[in-house]
Amino acid sequence: MKKVLRKIFSVLILIGVVACIAFSIPNIIKMAKELSATPVPGEELTLAAACEFYGKVVEVEGRLELTNNITCSGEEPYTCRLELFDPYWKTSVFLTIPVYQGEGDPPANHMAKLPESFTNSDFYIRTADNLYARDGSFISVRGTESHSGSTCTISGIEAINMLDHLVIDVGVDPASLTLQEAITEGVVVATISGNGLSQINLSLKPNIDVNYEIEILPGTMFISATEGVQNMVVRQGQIVYLKPEMEISLELEVSCANMTLKEPSYADAFSVSTEPINEDLLRLIRSENFSYLDLTIQQFAIWTITDNPYDTNSYTGITIGNYKETPNELMIKVMRGQFEQAGIDTTKYSVFNN
């Protein structure tokens, strides 16, 4: 009996050893691959593929995302954790971006320090090509990949560069249309609803058999279907990548375009205008540095063109915390400078002449 039990026990031990080896070998192979893998110079990596090169320098492309739960270190080295998103494959990695603590413009590959209470217009990164990346910008990033479990992070940033668009490795370049063209040609069905003074909700349901690149241009106008509610104009453009049978939803950065009308709510529906907008308004929105102005100044500047208030007291106040803000002399000076930079004749607008 003892010999039989000893044999059974030996067999069980052997089974256990074999099982452990079988379980460990794939993990050992995976670990060895991660430690030895090296990206091919110049190879375009998807965000998911980049996460296979643990401890190696990788270069990836994506859309910069300023999330609501951004975290920043309170001591050296000062960094903030941002998200790099692939809008086509719907994957993302985290970026550990150095934060400049001094005054004035940050050095290349650093982001400006955020105030305790900030808006999207406070956020920007000075890139290696001496441009400014902000929320929604397409960028390429070179840095060292590290990950814990399924969380992939690129730190030790070596270079950040601006991109006009993303390179999508799907064999065939996607067809490109503006949002207005896509709706007119029946490529998408758009559902649009209000979301306050500075954002609007857009849902796109594709009616396509191939991939499309939809460009939402700054200056795109959304027309309210509700009487007495403001129309909205896009301040910050965006490119959306559509696949067949994949509906997407996003928030767009907008401003109100009718000062005396009501602020939009979620219950208010909108349509996309196919008419050209005011030429001065288009120049203002697309002018250099306009998107970096405080959101309140951006809104007052837009109302200056759409409503032409007589003086500073004629503007509708914007609620900031517990009080309403109207333009002061400094704001008017900043707005005048922006108009002149955009090539807009300031003599046409009363507030600059009273």
XYZ file of C-alpha atoms in Angstrom:
354
model
C 0.000 0.000 0.000
C 2.817 2.415 0.960
C 4.567 1.693 -2.357
C 1.352 2.421 -4.285
C 0.845 5.741 -2.422
C 4.490 6.652 -2.973
C 4.087 6.033 -6.719
C 0.883 8.089 -6.861
C 2.596 10.901 -4.967
C 5.568 10.787 -7.362
C 3.253 10.915 -10.369
C 1.425 13.942 -8.903
C 4.716 15.759 -8.314
C 5.794 15.002 -11.884
C 2.471 16.327 -13.255
C 2.906 19.477 -11.168
C 6.438 20.062 -12.422
C 5.361 19.585 -16.057
C 2.423 21.979 -15.575
C 4.686 24.629 -14.045
C 7.158 24.303 -16.895
C 4.360 24.511 -19.477
C 2.991 27.628 -17.787
C 6.383 29.277 -17.335
C 7.876 28.737 -20.781
C 5.492 31.172 -22.616
C 6.077 33.759 -19.914
C 9.837 33.275 -20.086
C 9.719 33.578 -23.885
C 7.604 36.734 -23.632
C 9.972 38.265 -21.078
C 12.998 37.398 -23.189
C 11.349 38.941 -26.226
C 10.594 42.150 -24.342
C 14.136 42.411 -23.046
C 15.797 41.700 -26.394
C 13.344 43.320 -28.854
C 14.572 46.433 -30.604
C 12.459 48.645 -32.888
C 13.647 48.846 -36.482
C 14.917 52.414 -37.140
C 12.298 54.349 -39.103
C 9.644 51.684 -38.570
C 6.149 53.094 -38.006
C 4.766 51.511 -34.851
C 1.155 51.378 -33.745
C 0.683 52.303 -30.091
C -0.068 48.673 -29.258
C 3.077 47.448 -31.036
C 5.244 50.016 -29.239
C 4.305 48.451 -25.915
C 6.210 45.288 -26.855
C 9.587 47.050 -26.629
C 10.088 47.300 -22.872
C 12.948 49.596 -21.925
C 13.658 50.527 -25.562
C 13.412 53.859 -27.354
C 10.329 53.941 -29.604
C 8.710 56.559 -31.833
C 4.937 56.675 -32.146
C 2.210 58.944 -33.491
C -1.182 59.848 -32.091
C -3.560 62.546 -30.926
C -2.626 64.362 -27.726
C -5.382 64.118 -25.090
C -5.743 66.330 -22.017
C -7.882 64.084 -19.818
C -10.056 65.259 -16.936
C -7.988 63.276 -14.424
C -4.551 64.596 -15.417
C -1.922 63.915 -12.736
C 1.250 65.936 -12.196
C 4.161 65.391 -9.819
C 4.616 67.830 -6.936
C 8.404 67.502 -6.786
C 11.390 67.047 -9.081
C 11.437 65.788 -11.716
C 8.271 67.789 -12.494
C 6.121 65.899 -14.982
C 2.495 65.464 -16.012
C 0.856 62.291 -17.246
C -1.002 62.762 -20.537
C -2.608 60.399 -23.014
C -1.619 59.730 -26.628
C -4.609 58.305 -28.484
C -4.832 56.471 -31.811
C -8.237 57.543 -33.193
C -8.194 54.818 -35.850
C -7.297 51.725 -33.836
C -8.858 53.145 -30.618
C -5.767 52.404 -28.509
C -3.738 54.688 -26.272
C -0.546 55.000 -24.243
C 0.409 57.362 -21.454
C 3.087 60.021 -21.836
C 5.219 61.363 -18.986
C 5.893 64.931 -20.140
C 8.466 67.214 -18.422
C 6.905 70.418 -17.026
C 8.747 73.758 -17.207
C 8.720 75.571 -13.855
C 10.135 78.910 -15.021
C 8.567 82.012 -16.514
C 7.848 82.531 -20.199
C 7.965 79.940 -22.970
C 9.020 76.398 -21.984
C 12.048 74.825 -23.700
C 11.551 72.274 -26.467
C 9.772 69.033 -25.505
C 8.370 70.552 -22.284
C 4.854 71.606 -21.377
C 3.932 74.872 -19.682
C 3.060 74.629 -16.010
C -0.699 74.495 -15.484
C -2.362 76.863 -12.991
C -4.263 75.284 -10.119
C -7.530 75.962 -11.927
C -7.035 75.643 -15.690
C -8.849 75.370 -19.003
C -7.774 73.775 -22.284
C -6.325 77.094 -23.462
C -3.761 76.996 -20.580
C -2.307 73.723 -21.841
C 0.425 73.546 -24.460
C 3.719 71.795 -25.212
C 6.568 73.462 -27.066
C 7.706 70.928 -29.637
C 11.133 70.122 -31.043
C 10.147 71.876 -34.296
C 9.361 75.071 -32.326
C 5.577 74.772 -32.626
C 2.915 74.428 -29.935
C 0.999 71.204 -29.389
C -2.217 71.349 -27.417
C -5.233 69.211 -26.617
C -6.238 67.413 -29.832
C -2.978 68.023 -31.723
C -1.447 65.246 -33.808
C 2.125 64.609 -32.663
C 4.976 62.141 -32.947
C 6.794 61.224 -29.724
C 10.167 59.551 -29.226
C 10.903 58.181 -25.783
C 11.472 55.061 -23.708
C 8.651 52.536 -23.359
C 7.827 50.934 -20.029
C 4.726 49.150 -18.895
C 3.134 47.574 -15.881
C 0.565 44.956 -16.802
C -1.609 46.402 -19.559
C -0.655 50.030 -18.766
C 1.870 51.313 -21.300
C 3.853 54.517 -20.679
C 6.421 56.423 -22.734
C 8.803 58.501 -20.622
C 12.330 59.858 -20.949
C 10.985 62.028 -23.770
C 13.620 62.780 -26.431
C 11.516 64.589 -29.034
C 7.961 65.739 -29.698
C 7.043 66.966 -33.188
C 3.833 68.334 -34.658
C 2.039 66.455 -37.448
C -0.581 67.609 -39.944
C -2.207 64.185 -39.869
C -1.536 60.596 -38.839
C -0.082 57.869 -41.044
C -2.499 54.917 -40.960
C -1.075 51.545 -41.946
C -4.186 49.961 -43.478
C -2.880 49.381 -47.006
C -5.007 52.100 -48.655
C -5.094 55.764 -47.676
C -8.577 56.704 -46.402
C -10.665 59.052 -48.530
C -10.754 62.578 -47.072
C -13.813 64.836 -46.743
C -14.829 67.841 -44.663
C -17.696 67.311 -42.230
C -20.014 69.330 -44.478
C -19.055 67.211 -47.518
C -19.465 63.958 -45.598
C -22.999 64.902 -44.502
C -24.031 66.255 -47.930
C -22.746 63.129 -49.719
C -24.473 60.781 -47.244
C -21.209 59.341 -45.938
C -22.296 59.955 -42.332
C -25.396 60.743 -40.330
C -24.546 63.420 -37.741
C -26.337 63.907 -34.425
C -25.353 67.159 -32.690
C -26.414 68.508 -29.291
C -25.462 71.480 -27.131
C -23.054 71.433 -24.207
C -22.742 74.979 -22.837
C -20.711 77.937 -24.108
C -17.507 76.174 -25.105
C -18.315 72.612 -26.249
C -20.741 70.721 -28.448
C -21.471 66.975 -28.674
C -21.114 65.308 -32.071
C -22.007 61.723 -32.965
C -21.183 60.315 -36.411
C -22.838 57.158 -37.751
C -21.018 56.000 -40.916
C -22.769 54.807 -44.058
C -19.625 53.515 -45.777
C -17.828 50.395 -47.018
C -14.305 51.879 -46.853
C -12.339 53.995 -44.386
C -12.759 57.772 -44.347
C -10.899 60.718 -42.860
C -13.365 63.452 -41.834
C -11.939 66.930 -41.220
C -13.843 69.317 -38.958
C -12.416 72.711 -39.869
C -12.085 75.711 -37.539
C -14.949 78.029 -38.466
C -17.464 75.212 -39.041
C -20.837 76.617 -37.972
C -23.544 74.650 -36.152
C -27.083 76.034 -36.494
C -29.471 75.674 -33.574
C -32.823 74.015 -34.252
C -34.255 75.691 -31.143
C -35.543 79.235 -31.518
C -33.751 81.679 -29.208
C -30.652 79.464 -28.732
C -27.202 80.517 -29.953
C -25.508 79.033 -33.001
C -22.009 77.627 -32.345
C -18.737 77.980 -34.250
C -15.768 75.563 -34.065
C -12.644 77.136 -32.531
C -10.380 74.095 -32.698
C -10.431 71.807 -35.726
C -10.216 68.051 -35.521
C -9.724 65.051 -37.818
C -11.914 61.993 -37.277
C -11.137 58.528 -38.672
C -14.213 56.530 -39.642
C -14.500 52.786 -40.211
C -17.536 50.959 -41.613
C -20.180 50.157 -38.977
C -18.331 51.994 -36.181
C -20.242 54.951 -34.722
C -18.121 57.492 -32.859
C -18.903 60.310 -30.430
C -16.746 63.297 -29.508
C -16.797 66.767 -27.967
C -15.742 69.737 -30.093
C -14.256 73.011 -28.837
C -16.678 75.761 -29.907
C -17.871 79.267 -29.051
C -21.312 80.868 -29.183
C -22.054 83.040 -32.204
C -25.133 85.035 -31.071
C -24.442 87.082 -27.940
C -28.027 87.942 -26.946
C -29.483 84.447 -27.331
C -29.602 81.602 -24.790
C -26.709 79.264 -23.990
C -27.232 75.788 -25.517
C -28.080 72.763 -23.360
C -28.024 69.001 -23.993
C -31.668 69.222 -25.105
C -30.835 71.540 -28.009
C -30.178 69.931 -31.394
C -27.988 71.424 -34.141
C -27.259 70.993 -37.827
C -24.099 71.801 -39.801
C -24.241 74.937 -41.915
C -23.136 74.639 -45.530
C -23.046 78.433 -45.969
C -19.734 80.336 -45.798
C -19.243 82.189 -42.508
C -18.287 85.812 -41.937
C -14.814 86.366 -43.444
C -13.541 88.340 -40.436
C -14.728 85.605 -38.073
C -12.892 82.964 -40.092
C -9.713 85.058 -40.098
C -9.932 85.539 -36.332
C -10.486 81.868 -35.479
C -7.709 80.681 -37.775
C -5.229 83.402 -36.759
C -1.972 82.492 -35.052
C -2.162 82.222 -31.253
C -5.951 82.819 -31.089
C -6.485 79.367 -29.603
C -4.015 80.182 -26.796
C -6.007 83.155 -25.524
C -8.133 82.780 -22.427
C -11.483 81.198 -23.396
C -13.374 84.219 -22.076
C -11.374 86.572 -24.327
C -11.910 84.230 -27.277
C -15.659 84.380 -26.710
C -15.750 88.180 -26.356
C -13.640 88.502 -29.530
C -16.080 86.311 -31.473
C -19.069 88.304 -30.198
C -17.273 91.488 -31.271
C -17.589 90.280 -34.863
C -20.971 88.528 -34.700
C -22.801 91.204 -32.639
C -20.564 94.321 -32.742
C -21.373 95.596 -29.202
C -21.196 99.383 -28.833
C -18.873 99.407 -25.794
C -17.615 97.145 -22.974
C -20.892 97.516 -21.058
C -22.855 96.218 -24.043
C -21.441 92.686 -23.883
C -23.371 89.837 -22.284
C -21.533 88.820 -19.131
C -19.931 85.374 -18.893
C -20.362 83.607 -15.558
C -17.015 82.819 -13.909
C -17.529 81.179 -10.530
C -19.984 83.353 -8.619
C -19.812 86.494 -10.763
C -20.306 87.644 -14.333
C -17.343 88.966 -16.277
C -17.462 91.608 -19.011
C -14.504 92.879 -21.046
C -12.076 95.245 -19.303
C -9.512 97.579 -20.906
C -6.770 94.936 -20.904
C -9.042 92.413 -22.657
C -9.994 94.979 -25.293
C -6.279 95.696 -25.885
C -5.555 91.965 -26.312
C -8.526 91.577 -28.659
C -7.428 94.571 -30.762
C -3.934 93.089 -31.096
C -5.370 89.749 -32.196
C -7.645 91.434 -34.761
C -4.702 93.368 -36.204
C -2.566 90.211 -36.339
C -5.383 88.477 -38.240
C -5.606 91.349 -40.746
C -9.059 92.484 -39.580
C -10.010 96.155 -39.919
C -10.700 97.263 -36.304
C -12.436 100.478 -37.409
C -15.458 98.326 -38.348
C -16.061 97.377 -34.701
C -17.492 99.873 -32.226
C -15.729 98.688 -29.070
C -12.331 99.648 -30.533
C -13.513 103.173 -31.352
C -15.510 104.223 -28.264
